[in-house]
Amino acid sequence: MPDMSDTAVRVPQSANVGPYDGTQTPPAVEVASSIKTEPEIGQLFDLSSGAVIITGGARGLGLTIAAAVVESGGDVYCCDILPSPSQQEWQALEAKAKKLGAVVAYRRLDVTDAAGVSDCFRAIAAQSRRPVRGFVSAAATQHEQEAIDYDMEAFSRVMRINVDGTMIPAQAAARLMRDSGLGGSIVLIASISGFITNRGLTCTAYNSSKAACHQMCRSVAVEWGKFGIRVNTISPGYIRTAMTNMLLADKPKLLERWEDDNPLRRIGMPSELKGPAVFLLSEAASFITGTDVRIDGGVSL
């Protein structure tokens, strides 16, 4: 049965509402509705009302998503442990931002330093011409070693950066969104490694850390929904990043294996994360939280 809670049928007071015998003219019926005008599709994906903070934003997927935010009208603040971002990519991003009237800025940041992250995010919020409405966690590291001999210091380092380094800035961003009263969207870059094992790789710590990100997302999505904050993950498959290129340089046969295993017979490109990231950050995903978007060409099926 349709929901009629927002719609009322009203008969004008001047109308004859007595028994209808088929000879008189039926009364005009007015339909009064409180249903709001639906936004157009371009408005749904528009990010011009806020700023987005991205950790792991010096290169790779983080910088690719930064470009997508700028192209969608948003301001971007990229943070990373590196002293400076990839020069060529950053110059291209700055040129794009200037052309579109957006703001881009870079700050050096250790995502495992809770006090430093909190101070950095508060400073960004104070500096920004727009409220912080989005956060993307793209900082991560990897260490490959056979599990039976896996060095526990290396294991702890991967977990510290990939898990603590996701939760700490997510908390800081959520506090900004809560305190502003505007809510927002948080996107955690996880991985298909969180629910499958990587073919041809021995990376137990990385896989474990990404599984933790998936459950972290679901947990905080339930807790932070009351503040108007949505939290989702993106799980890339094998993507042609600079890090992937370095890996394939040492193991060239892996590429053929990954392509053969994939229903689309190829690995992904960084640009293929731009659309899903903007979607989750935008009002187009206003009723989506606690879920995962896989961008893997179907390899995890």
PDB file of C-alpha atoms in Angstrom:
ATOM      1  CA  MET A   1       0.000   0.000   0.000  1.00  0.00           C
ATOM      2  CA  PRO A   2       1.489   3.403  -0.941  1.00  0.00           C
ATOM      3  CA  ASP A   3       2.601   5.745   1.835  1.00  0.00           C
ATOM      4  CA  MET A   4       0.191   8.717   1.825  1.00  0.00           C
ATOM      5  CA  SER A   5       1.650  10.428   4.889  1.00  0.00           C
ATOM      6  CA  ASP A   6       2.975  13.371   2.854  1.00  0.00           C
ATOM      7  CA  THR A   7      -0.068  13.796   0.619  1.00  0.00           C
ATOM      8  CA  ALA A   8      -3.565  15.059   1.483  1.00  0.00           C
ATOM      9  CA  VAL A   9      -6.681  15.172  -0.684  1.00  0.00           C
ATOM     10  CA  ARG A  10      -8.687  18.357  -0.154  1.00  0.00           C
ATOM     11  CA  VAL A  11     -12.203  19.154  -1.463  1.00  0.00           C
ATOM     12  CA  PRO A  12     -12.950  22.915  -1.761  1.00  0.00           C
ATOM     13  CA  GLN A  13     -15.463  24.156   0.853  1.00  0.00           C
ATOM     14  CA  SER A  14     -17.700  25.620  -1.909  1.00  0.00           C
ATOM     15  CA  ALA A  15     -18.159  22.273  -3.586  1.00  0.00           C
ATOM     16  CA  ASN A  16     -21.354  20.251  -3.357  1.00  0.00           C
ATOM     17  CA  VAL A  17     -20.357  17.278  -1.287  1.00  0.00           C
ATOM     18  CA  GLY A  18     -23.812  15.742  -1.033  1.00  0.00           C
ATOM     19  CA  PRO A  19     -24.818  12.447  -2.618  1.00  0.00           C
ATOM     20  CA  TYR A  20     -23.842  12.264  -6.281  1.00  0.00           C
ATOM     21  CA  ASP A  21     -26.738  11.166  -8.539  1.00  0.00           C
ATOM     22  CA  GLY A  22     -24.944  11.405 -11.884  1.00  0.00           C
ATOM     23  CA  THR A  23     -26.568  14.692 -13.000  1.00  0.00           C
ATOM     24  CA  GLN A  24     -24.468  17.305 -11.221  1.00  0.00           C
ATOM     25  CA  THR A  25     -20.857  18.258 -12.051  1.00  0.00           C
ATOM     26  CA  PRO A  26     -18.430  16.352  -9.804  1.00  0.00           C
ATOM     27  CA  PRO A  27     -16.536  18.613  -7.372  1.00  0.00           C
ATOM     28  CA  ALA A  28     -12.970  19.567  -8.226  1.00  0.00           C
ATOM     29  CA  VAL A  29     -10.452  17.792  -6.076  1.00  0.00           C
ATOM     30  CA  GLU A  30      -7.185  19.473  -5.105  1.00  0.00           C
ATOM     31  CA  VAL A  31      -4.156  17.444  -4.097  1.00  0.00           C
ATOM     32  CA  ALA A  32      -1.884  19.168  -1.592  1.00  0.00           C
ATOM     33  CA  SER A  33       1.573  17.646  -1.198  1.00  0.00           C
ATOM     34  CA  SER A  34       4.442  18.398   1.162  1.00  0.00           C
ATOM     35  CA  ILE A  35       6.864  16.318  -0.896  1.00  0.00           C
ATOM     36  CA  LYS A  36      10.005  18.333  -1.549  1.00  0.00           C
ATOM     37  CA  THR A  37      11.298  18.950  -5.043  1.00  0.00           C
ATOM     38  CA  GLU A  38      13.821  16.265  -5.870  1.00  0.00           C
ATOM     39  CA  PRO A  39      17.375  17.458  -6.593  1.00  0.00           C
ATOM     40  CA  GLU A  40      18.716  17.032 -10.093  1.00  0.00           C
ATOM     41  CA  ILE A  41      21.444  14.481 -10.704  1.00  0.00           C
ATOM     42  CA  GLY A  42      24.145  17.120 -11.091  1.00  0.00           C
ATOM     43  CA  GLN A  43      23.291  18.537  -7.675  1.00  0.00           C
ATOM     44  CA  LEU A  44      23.512  15.126  -6.050  1.00  0.00           C
ATOM     45  CA  PHE A  45      27.161  14.684  -7.061  1.00  0.00           C
ATOM     46  CA  ASP A  46      28.184  18.297  -6.379  1.00  0.00           C
ATOM     47  CA  LEU A  47      30.781  18.663  -3.603  1.00  0.00           C
ATOM     48  CA  SER A  48      31.036  22.458  -3.678  1.00  0.00           C
ATOM     49  CA  SER A  49      29.389  22.902  -0.269  1.00  0.00           C
ATOM     50  CA  GLY A  50      32.321  21.494   1.680  1.00  0.00           C
ATOM     51  CA  ALA A  51      35.961  20.558   2.019  1.00  0.00           C
ATOM     52  CA  VAL A  52      37.446  17.060   2.025  1.00  0.00           C
ATOM     53  CA  ILE A  53      40.514  15.914   3.977  1.00  0.00           C
ATOM     54  CA  ILE A  54      42.490  13.031   2.463  1.00  0.00           C
ATOM     55  CA  THR A  55      45.217  11.098   4.274  1.00  0.00           C
ATOM     56  CA  GLY A  56      47.681   9.254   2.087  1.00  0.00           C
ATOM     57  CA  GLY A  57      47.183  12.161  -0.282  1.00  0.00           C
ATOM     58  CA  ALA A  58      50.763  12.636  -1.496  1.00  0.00           C
ATOM     59  CA  ARG A  59      50.474  10.179  -4.369  1.00  0.00           C
ATOM     60  CA  GLY A  60      48.623   7.187  -5.730  1.00  0.00           C
ATOM     61  CA  LEU A  61      44.955   6.610  -5.023  1.00  0.00           C
ATOM     62  CA  GLY A  62      44.762   9.427  -2.480  1.00  0.00           C
ATOM     63  CA  LEU A  63      45.912  12.017  -4.991  1.00  0.00           C
ATOM     64  CA  THR A  64      43.650  10.549  -7.670  1.00  0.00           C
ATOM     65  CA  ILE A  65      40.640  10.945  -5.374  1.00  0.00           C
ATOM     66  CA  ALA A  66      41.769  14.493  -4.565  1.00  0.00           C
ATOM     67  CA  ALA A  67      41.526  15.322  -8.269  1.00  0.00           C
ATOM     68  CA  ALA A  68      38.032  13.819  -8.382  1.00  0.00           C
ATOM     69  CA  VAL A  69      36.907  16.009  -5.476  1.00  0.00           C
ATOM     70  CA  VAL A  70      38.242  19.139  -7.178  1.00  0.00           C
ATOM     71  CA  GLU A  71      36.524  18.170 -10.433  1.00  0.00           C
ATOM     72  CA  SER A  72      33.284  17.879  -8.447  1.00  0.00           C
ATOM     73  CA  GLY A  73      33.616  21.375  -6.996  1.00  0.00           C
ATOM     74  CA  GLY A  74      35.108  20.585  -3.598  1.00  0.00           C
ATOM     75  CA  ASP A  75      38.144  21.941  -1.760  1.00  0.00           C
ATOM     76  CA  VAL A  76      40.822  19.406  -0.790  1.00  0.00           C
ATOM     77  CA  TYR A  77      43.380  19.178   1.987  1.00  0.00           C
ATOM     78  CA  CYS A  78      45.863  16.353   1.398  1.00  0.00           C
ATOM     79  CA  CYS A  79      47.929  14.953   4.267  1.00  0.00           C
ATOM     80  CA  ASP A  80      50.769  12.438   4.179  1.00  0.00           C
ATOM     81  CA  ILE A  81      53.926  11.377   5.998  1.00  0.00           C
ATOM     82  CA  LEU A  82      56.026  12.421   2.995  1.00  0.00           C
ATOM     83  CA  PRO A  83      57.630  15.888   3.147  1.00  0.00           C
ATOM     84  CA  SER A  84      55.937  16.847  -0.113  1.00  0.00           C
ATOM     85  CA  PRO A  85      53.545  15.273  -2.620  1.00  0.00           C
ATOM     86  CA  SER A  86      54.471  13.831  -6.005  1.00  0.00           C
ATOM     87  CA  GLN A  87      55.596  16.967  -7.820  1.00  0.00           C
ATOM     88  CA  GLN A  88      54.205  16.325 -11.283  1.00  0.00           C
ATOM     89  CA  GLU A  89      50.830  15.084 -10.031  1.00  0.00           C
ATOM     90  CA  TRP A  90      50.526  17.911  -7.511  1.00  0.00           C
ATOM     91  CA  GLN A  91      51.270  20.574 -10.101  1.00  0.00           C
ATOM     92  CA  ALA A  92      48.547  19.117 -12.308  1.00  0.00           C
ATOM     93  CA  LEU A  93      46.131  19.152  -9.361  1.00  0.00           C
ATOM     94  CA  GLU A  94      46.968  22.778  -8.527  1.00  0.00           C
ATOM     95  CA  ALA A  95      46.423  23.813 -12.144  1.00  0.00           C
ATOM     96  CA  LYS A  96      43.064  22.047 -12.189  1.00  0.00           C
ATOM     97  CA  ALA A  97      42.025  23.654  -8.900  1.00  0.00           C
ATOM     98  CA  LYS A  98      42.980  27.122 -10.144  1.00  0.00           C
ATOM     99  CA  LYS A  99      40.939  26.631 -13.301  1.00  0.00           C
ATOM    100  CA  LEU A 100      37.878  25.459 -11.358  1.00  0.00           C
ATOM    101  CA  GLY A 101      38.165  27.915  -8.475  1.00  0.00           C
ATOM    102  CA  ALA A 102      38.892  25.221  -5.893  1.00  0.00           C
ATOM    103  CA  VAL A 103      41.354  25.213  -3.006  1.00  0.00           C
ATOM    104  CA  VAL A 104      44.042  22.543  -2.611  1.00  0.00           C
ATOM    105  CA  ALA A 105      46.628  22.402   0.161  1.00  0.00           C
ATOM    106  CA  TYR A 106      49.156  19.895   1.489  1.00  0.00           C
ATOM    107  CA  ARG A 107      50.205  19.169   5.073  1.00  0.00           C
ATOM    108  CA  ARG A 108      52.758  16.706   6.367  1.00  0.00           C
ATOM    109  CA  LEU A 109      51.151  14.362   8.887  1.00  0.00           C
ATOM    110  CA  ASP A 110      51.813  11.120  10.747  1.00  0.00           C
ATOM    111  CA  VAL A 111      48.444   9.361  10.843  1.00  0.00           C
ATOM    112  CA  THR A 112      49.472   7.351  13.919  1.00  0.00           C
ATOM    113  CA  ASP A 113      50.036  10.496  16.013  1.00  0.00           C
ATOM    114  CA  ALA A 114      46.636  11.106  17.608  1.00  0.00           C
ATOM    115  CA  ALA A 115      47.447  14.534  19.037  1.00  0.00           C
ATOM    116  CA  GLY A 116      49.109  15.641  15.818  1.00  0.00           C
ATOM    117  CA  VAL A 117      46.167  14.484  13.705  1.00  0.00           C
ATOM    118  CA  SER A 118      43.668  16.243  15.940  1.00  0.00           C
ATOM    119  CA  ASP A 119      45.645  19.503  15.833  1.00  0.00           C
ATOM    120  CA  CYS A 120      46.101  19.260  12.064  1.00  0.00           C
ATOM    121  CA  PHE A 121      42.422  18.643  11.347  1.00  0.00           C
ATOM    122  CA  ARG A 122      41.309  21.451  13.641  1.00  0.00           C
ATOM    123  CA  ALA A 123      43.747  23.808  11.913  1.00  0.00           C
ATOM    124  CA  ILE A 124      42.381  22.782   8.522  1.00  0.00           C
ATOM    125  CA  ALA A 125      38.820  23.389   9.696  1.00  0.00           C
ATOM    126  CA  ALA A 126      39.785  26.839  10.965  1.00  0.00           C
ATOM    127  CA  GLN A 127      41.586  27.694   7.726  1.00  0.00           C
ATOM    128  CA  SER A 128      39.019  26.295   5.306  1.00  0.00           C
ATOM    129  CA  ARG A 129      36.514  28.617   3.655  1.00  0.00           C
ATOM    130  CA  ARG A 130      34.048  25.721   3.702  1.00  0.00           C
ATOM    131  CA  PRO A 131      33.101  23.236   6.441  1.00  0.00           C
ATOM    132  CA  VAL A 132      34.828  19.865   6.430  1.00  0.00           C
ATOM    133  CA  ARG A 133      32.119  17.566   5.082  1.00  0.00           C
ATOM    134  CA  GLY A 134      34.262  14.682   3.840  1.00  0.00           C
ATOM    135  CA  PHE A 135      37.214  12.539   4.855  1.00  0.00           C
ATOM    136  CA  VAL A 136      39.048   9.854   2.880  1.00  0.00           C
ATOM    137  CA  SER A 137      41.541   7.524   4.556  1.00  0.00           C
ATOM    138  CA  ALA A 138      44.010   6.301   1.938  1.00  0.00           C
ATOM    139  CA  ALA A 139      47.211   5.970   3.983  1.00  0.00           C
ATOM    140  CA  ALA A 140      48.586   2.429   4.120  1.00  0.00           C
ATOM    141  CA  THR A 141      51.730   0.348   3.984  1.00  0.00           C
ATOM    142  CA  GLN A 142      52.668  -3.203   3.011  1.00  0.00           C
ATOM    143  CA  HIS A 143      55.207  -5.827   4.046  1.00  0.00           C
ATOM    144  CA  GLU A 144      55.520  -9.135   2.227  1.00  0.00           C
ATOM    145  CA  GLN A 145      56.870 -12.166   4.071  1.00  0.00           C
ATOM    146  CA  GLU A 146      55.944 -15.807   4.576  1.00  0.00           C
ATOM    147  CA  ALA A 147      53.511 -16.030   7.490  1.00  0.00           C
ATOM    148  CA  ILE A 148      55.400 -18.783   9.313  1.00  0.00           C
ATOM    149  CA  ASP A 149      58.443 -16.518   9.634  1.00  0.00           C
ATOM    150  CA  TYR A 150      56.663 -13.144   9.609  1.00  0.00           C
ATOM    151  CA  ASP A 151      58.603 -10.582  11.613  1.00  0.00           C
ATOM    152  CA  MET A 152      56.331  -9.375  14.403  1.00  0.00           C
ATOM    153  CA  GLU A 153      57.823  -5.899  14.489  1.00  0.00           C
ATOM    154  CA  ALA A 154      56.953  -5.569  10.815  1.00  0.00           C
ATOM    155  CA  PHE A 155      53.501  -7.017  11.524  1.00  0.00           C
ATOM    156  CA  SER A 156      52.896  -4.470  14.278  1.00  0.00           C
ATOM    157  CA  ARG A 157      54.083  -1.617  12.054  1.00  0.00           C
ATOM    158  CA  VAL A 158      51.653  -2.563   9.272  1.00  0.00           C
ATOM    159  CA  MET A 159      48.777  -2.828  11.740  1.00  0.00           C
ATOM    160  CA  ARG A 160      49.737   0.448  13.411  1.00  0.00           C
ATOM    161  CA  ILE A 161      49.731   2.398  10.139  1.00  0.00           C
ATOM    162  CA  ASN A 162      46.841   0.642   8.412  1.00  0.00           C
ATOM    163  CA  VAL A 163      44.480   0.205  11.377  1.00  0.00           C
ATOM    164  CA  ASP A 164      45.419   2.837  13.976  1.00  0.00           C
ATOM    165  CA  GLY A 165      46.249   5.186  11.111  1.00  0.00           C
ATOM    166  CA  THR A 166      42.718   4.759   9.804  1.00  0.00           C
ATOM    167  CA  MET A 167      40.858   5.006  13.110  1.00  0.00           C
ATOM    168  CA  ILE A 168      42.760   8.014  14.485  1.00  0.00           C
ATOM    169  CA  PRO A 169      42.036  10.410  11.587  1.00  0.00           C
ATOM    170  CA  ALA A 170      38.515   9.019  11.170  1.00  0.00           C
ATOM    171  CA  GLN A 171      37.852   9.979  14.801  1.00  0.00           C
ATOM    172  CA  ALA A 172      39.296  13.459  14.271  1.00  0.00           C
ATOM    173  CA  ALA A 173      37.203  13.993  11.143  1.00  0.00           C
ATOM    174  CA  ALA A 174      34.063  12.690  12.850  1.00  0.00           C
ATOM    175  CA  ARG A 175      34.535  15.153  15.717  1.00  0.00           C
ATOM    176  CA  LEU A 176      34.700  18.048  13.252  1.00  0.00           C
ATOM    177  CA  MET A 177      31.536  16.841  11.518  1.00  0.00           C
ATOM    178  CA  ARG A 178      29.723  16.285  14.801  1.00  0.00           C
ATOM    179  CA  ASP A 179      30.701  19.650  16.251  1.00  0.00           C
ATOM    180  CA  SER A 180      29.687  21.528  13.097  1.00  0.00           C
ATOM    181  CA  GLY A 181      26.218  19.992  13.288  1.00  0.00           C
ATOM    182  CA  LEU A 182      26.395  19.357   9.541  1.00  0.00           C
ATOM    183  CA  GLY A 183      27.440  15.714   9.509  1.00  0.00           C
ATOM    184  CA  GLY A 184      29.382  14.392   6.555  1.00  0.00           C
ATOM    185  CA  SER A 185      30.800  11.359   4.799  1.00  0.00           C
ATOM    186  CA  ILE A 186      33.827   9.245   5.673  1.00  0.00           C
ATOM    187  CA  VAL A 187      35.353   6.874   3.129  1.00  0.00           C
ATOM    188  CA  LEU A 188      37.932   4.316   4.214  1.00  0.00           C
ATOM    189  CA  ILE A 189      40.082   2.796   1.480  1.00  0.00           C
ATOM    190  CA  ALA A 190      40.102  -0.882   2.387  1.00  0.00           C
ATOM    191  CA  SER A 191      40.894  -3.688  -0.088  1.00  0.00           C
ATOM    192  CA  ILE A 192      39.614  -6.948  -1.447  1.00  0.00           C
ATOM    193  CA  SER A 193      42.531  -8.285   0.613  1.00  0.00           C
ATOM    194  CA  GLY A 194      40.227  -7.879   3.601  1.00  0.00           C
ATOM    195  CA  PHE A 195      38.058 -10.810   2.507  1.00  0.00           C
ATOM    196  CA  ILE A 196      40.155 -12.842   0.043  1.00  0.00           C
ATOM    197  CA  THR A 197      43.796 -13.918   0.019  1.00  0.00           C
ATOM    198  CA  ASN A 198      46.070 -12.304  -2.539  1.00  0.00           C
ATOM    199  CA  ARG A 199      47.198 -14.616  -5.291  1.00  0.00           C
ATOM    200  CA  GLY A 200      50.965 -14.851  -5.561  1.00  0.00           C
ATOM    201  CA  LEU A 201      51.617 -12.632  -2.533  1.00  0.00           C
ATOM    202  CA  THR A 202      52.438 -13.360   1.105  1.00  0.00           C
ATOM    203  CA  CYS A 203      51.035 -10.404   3.042  1.00  0.00           C
ATOM    204  CA  THR A 204      49.243 -11.633   6.163  1.00  0.00           C
ATOM    205  CA  ALA A 205      49.598  -8.339   8.023  1.00  0.00           C
ATOM    206  CA  TYR A 206      48.182  -6.265   5.167  1.00  0.00           C
ATOM    207  CA  ASN A 207      45.263  -8.648   4.667  1.00  0.00           C
ATOM    208  CA  SER A 208      44.514  -8.629   8.392  1.00  0.00           C
ATOM    209  CA  SER A 209      44.643  -4.840   8.534  1.00  0.00           C
ATOM    210  CA  LYS A 210      42.177  -4.432   5.686  1.00  0.00           C
ATOM    211  CA  ALA A 211      39.765  -6.912   7.254  1.00  0.00           C
ATOM    212  CA  ALA A 212      39.943  -4.736  10.362  1.00  0.00           C
ATOM    213  CA  CYS A 213      39.049  -1.675   8.268  1.00  0.00           C
ATOM    214  CA  HIS A 214      35.895  -3.386   7.011  1.00  0.00           C
ATOM    215  CA  GLN A 215      34.679  -4.157  10.521  1.00  0.00           C
ATOM    216  CA  MET A 216      35.777  -0.744  11.784  1.00  0.00           C
ATOM    217  CA  CYS A 217      33.589   0.840   9.121  1.00  0.00           C
ATOM    218  CA  ARG A 218      30.519  -1.151  10.094  1.00  0.00           C
ATOM    219  CA  SER A 219      31.012  -0.449  13.793  1.00  0.00           C
ATOM    220  CA  VAL A 220      31.508   3.310  13.587  1.00  0.00           C
ATOM    221  CA  ALA A 221      28.778   3.668  10.951  1.00  0.00           C
ATOM    222  CA  VAL A 222      26.292   2.444  13.556  1.00  0.00           C
ATOM    223  CA  GLU A 223      27.691   4.732  16.261  1.00  0.00           C
ATOM    224  CA  TRP A 224      28.122   7.902  14.199  1.00  0.00           C
ATOM    225  CA  GLY A 225      24.892   7.813  12.247  1.00  0.00           C
ATOM    226  CA  LYS A 226      23.199   9.866  14.971  1.00  0.00           C
ATOM    227  CA  PHE A 227      25.538  12.730  14.081  1.00  0.00           C
ATOM    228  CA  GLY A 228      24.561  12.610  10.417  1.00  0.00           C
ATOM    229  CA  ILE A 229      27.874  10.964   9.548  1.00  0.00           C
ATOM    230  CA  ARG A 230      27.977   8.194   6.957  1.00  0.00           C
ATOM    231  CA  VAL A 231      30.926   5.774   6.868  1.00  0.00           C
ATOM    232  CA  ASN A 232      31.696   3.407   3.995  1.00  0.00           C
ATOM    233  CA  THR A 233      34.639   1.507   2.560  1.00  0.00           C
ATOM    234  CA  ILE A 234      36.003   1.177  -0.945  1.00  0.00           C
ATOM    235  CA  SER A 235      37.772  -2.098  -1.668  1.00  0.00           C
ATOM    236  CA  PRO A 236      40.027  -1.872  -4.706  1.00  0.00           C
ATOM    237  CA  GLY A 237      41.259  -4.989  -6.404  1.00  0.00           C
ATOM    238  CA  TYR A 238      44.529  -5.042  -8.288  1.00  0.00           C
ATOM    239  CA  ILE A 239      45.038  -1.442  -9.425  1.00  0.00           C
ATOM    240  CA  ARG A 240      47.878  -0.122 -11.593  1.00  0.00           C
ATOM    241  CA  THR A 241      49.473   2.259  -9.075  1.00  0.00           C
ATOM    242  CA  ALA A 242      53.153   3.169  -8.703  1.00  0.00           C
ATOM    243  CA  MET A 243      53.368   0.685  -5.817  1.00  0.00           C
ATOM    244  CA  THR A 244      51.880  -2.039  -8.007  1.00  0.00           C
ATOM    245  CA  ASN A 245      54.367  -1.245 -10.757  1.00  0.00           C
ATOM    246  CA  MET A 246      57.246  -1.692  -8.310  1.00  0.00           C
ATOM    247  CA  LEU A 247      55.827  -5.033  -7.218  1.00  0.00           C
ATOM    248  CA  LEU A 248      55.368  -6.232 -10.788  1.00  0.00           C
ATOM    249  CA  ALA A 249      58.913  -5.214 -11.642  1.00  0.00           C
ATOM    250  CA  ASP A 250      60.080  -7.899  -9.203  1.00  0.00           C
ATOM    251  CA  LYS A 251      57.333 -10.394 -10.109  1.00  0.00           C
ATOM    252  CA  PRO A 252      56.418  -9.808 -13.759  1.00  0.00           C
ATOM    253  CA  LYS A 253      54.452 -13.067 -14.071  1.00  0.00           C
ATOM    254  CA  LEU A 254      51.941 -11.831 -11.500  1.00  0.00           C
ATOM    255  CA  LEU A 255      50.320  -9.479 -14.000  1.00  0.00           C
ATOM    256  CA  GLU A 256      49.399 -12.313 -16.351  1.00  0.00           C
ATOM    257  CA  ARG A 257      48.002 -14.320 -13.443  1.00  0.00           C
ATOM    258  CA  TRP A 258      45.910 -11.403 -12.167  1.00  0.00           C
ATOM    259  CA  GLU A 259      44.559 -10.689 -15.624  1.00  0.00           C
ATOM    260  CA  ASP A 260      43.688 -14.342 -16.234  1.00  0.00           C
ATOM    261  CA  ASP A 261      41.865 -14.547 -12.881  1.00  0.00           C
ATOM    262  CA  ASN A 262      39.796 -11.430 -13.576  1.00  0.00           C
ATOM    263  CA  PRO A 263      36.451 -11.709 -15.421  1.00  0.00           C
ATOM    264  CA  LEU A 264      37.334  -8.492 -17.287  1.00  0.00           C
ATOM    265  CA  ARG A 265      40.781  -9.886 -18.132  1.00  0.00           C
ATOM    266  CA  ARG A 266      42.689  -6.860 -16.869  1.00  0.00           C
ATOM    267  CA  ILE A 267      43.661  -4.993 -13.714  1.00  0.00           C
ATOM    268  CA  GLY A 268      42.177  -1.637 -12.777  1.00  0.00           C
ATOM    269  CA  MET A 269      43.331   1.936 -13.246  1.00  0.00           C
ATOM    270  CA  PRO A 270      43.430   4.550 -10.449  1.00  0.00           C
ATOM    271  CA  SER A 271      40.917   6.717 -12.321  1.00  0.00           C
ATOM    272  CA  GLU A 272      38.326   3.969 -11.854  1.00  0.00           C
ATOM    273  CA  LEU A 273      38.086   4.907  -8.169  1.00  0.00           C
ATOM    274  CA  LYS A 274      37.140   8.520  -8.909  1.00  0.00           C
ATOM    275  CA  GLY A 275      33.452   7.945  -9.591  1.00  0.00           C
ATOM    276  CA  PRO A 276      32.776   5.651  -6.617  1.00  0.00           C
ATOM    277  CA  ALA A 277      34.666   7.964  -4.255  1.00  0.00           C
ATOM    278  CA  VAL A 278      32.702  11.041  -5.329  1.00  0.00           C
ATOM    279  CA  PHE A 279      29.487   9.020  -5.118  1.00  0.00           C
ATOM    280  CA  LEU A 280      30.107   8.010  -1.503  1.00  0.00           C
ATOM    281  CA  LEU A 281      31.221  11.513  -0.505  1.00  0.00           C
ATOM    282  CA  SER A 282      28.211  13.161  -2.120  1.00  0.00           C
ATOM    283  CA  GLU A 283      24.502  13.462  -1.406  1.00  0.00           C
ATOM    284  CA  ALA A 284      23.941  10.843  -4.099  1.00  0.00           C
ATOM    285  CA  ALA A 285      24.816   8.305  -1.377  1.00  0.00           C
ATOM    286  CA  SER A 286      22.844  10.041   1.384  1.00  0.00           C
ATOM    287  CA  PHE A 287      21.148   6.803   2.517  1.00  0.00           C
ATOM    288  CA  ILE A 288      24.210   4.564   2.238  1.00  0.00           C
ATOM    289  CA  THR A 289      26.341   3.811   5.286  1.00  0.00           C
ATOM    290  CA  GLY A 290      28.259   0.871   6.694  1.00  0.00           C
ATOM    291  CA  THR A 291      28.689  -0.756   3.310  1.00  0.00           C
ATOM    292  CA  ASP A 292      31.561  -1.653   0.987  1.00  0.00           C
ATOM    293  CA  VAL A 293      32.035  -0.844  -2.695  1.00  0.00           C
ATOM    294  CA  ARG A 294      34.259  -3.345  -4.485  1.00  0.00           C
ATOM    295  CA  ILE A 295      36.211  -2.038  -7.460  1.00  0.00           C
ATOM    296  CA  ASP A 296      37.936  -5.192  -8.600  1.00  0.00           C
ATOM    297  CA  GLY A 297      36.575  -6.187 -12.011  1.00  0.00           C
ATOM    298  CA  GLY A 298      34.851  -9.144 -10.368  1.00  0.00           C
ATOM    299  CA  VAL A 299      38.028 -10.929  -9.281  1.00  0.00           C
ATOM    300  CA  SER A 300      36.622 -11.531  -5.785  1.00  0.00           C
ATOM    301  CA  LEU A 301      33.490 -13.294  -7.077  1.00  0.00           C
TER     302      LEU A 301
END
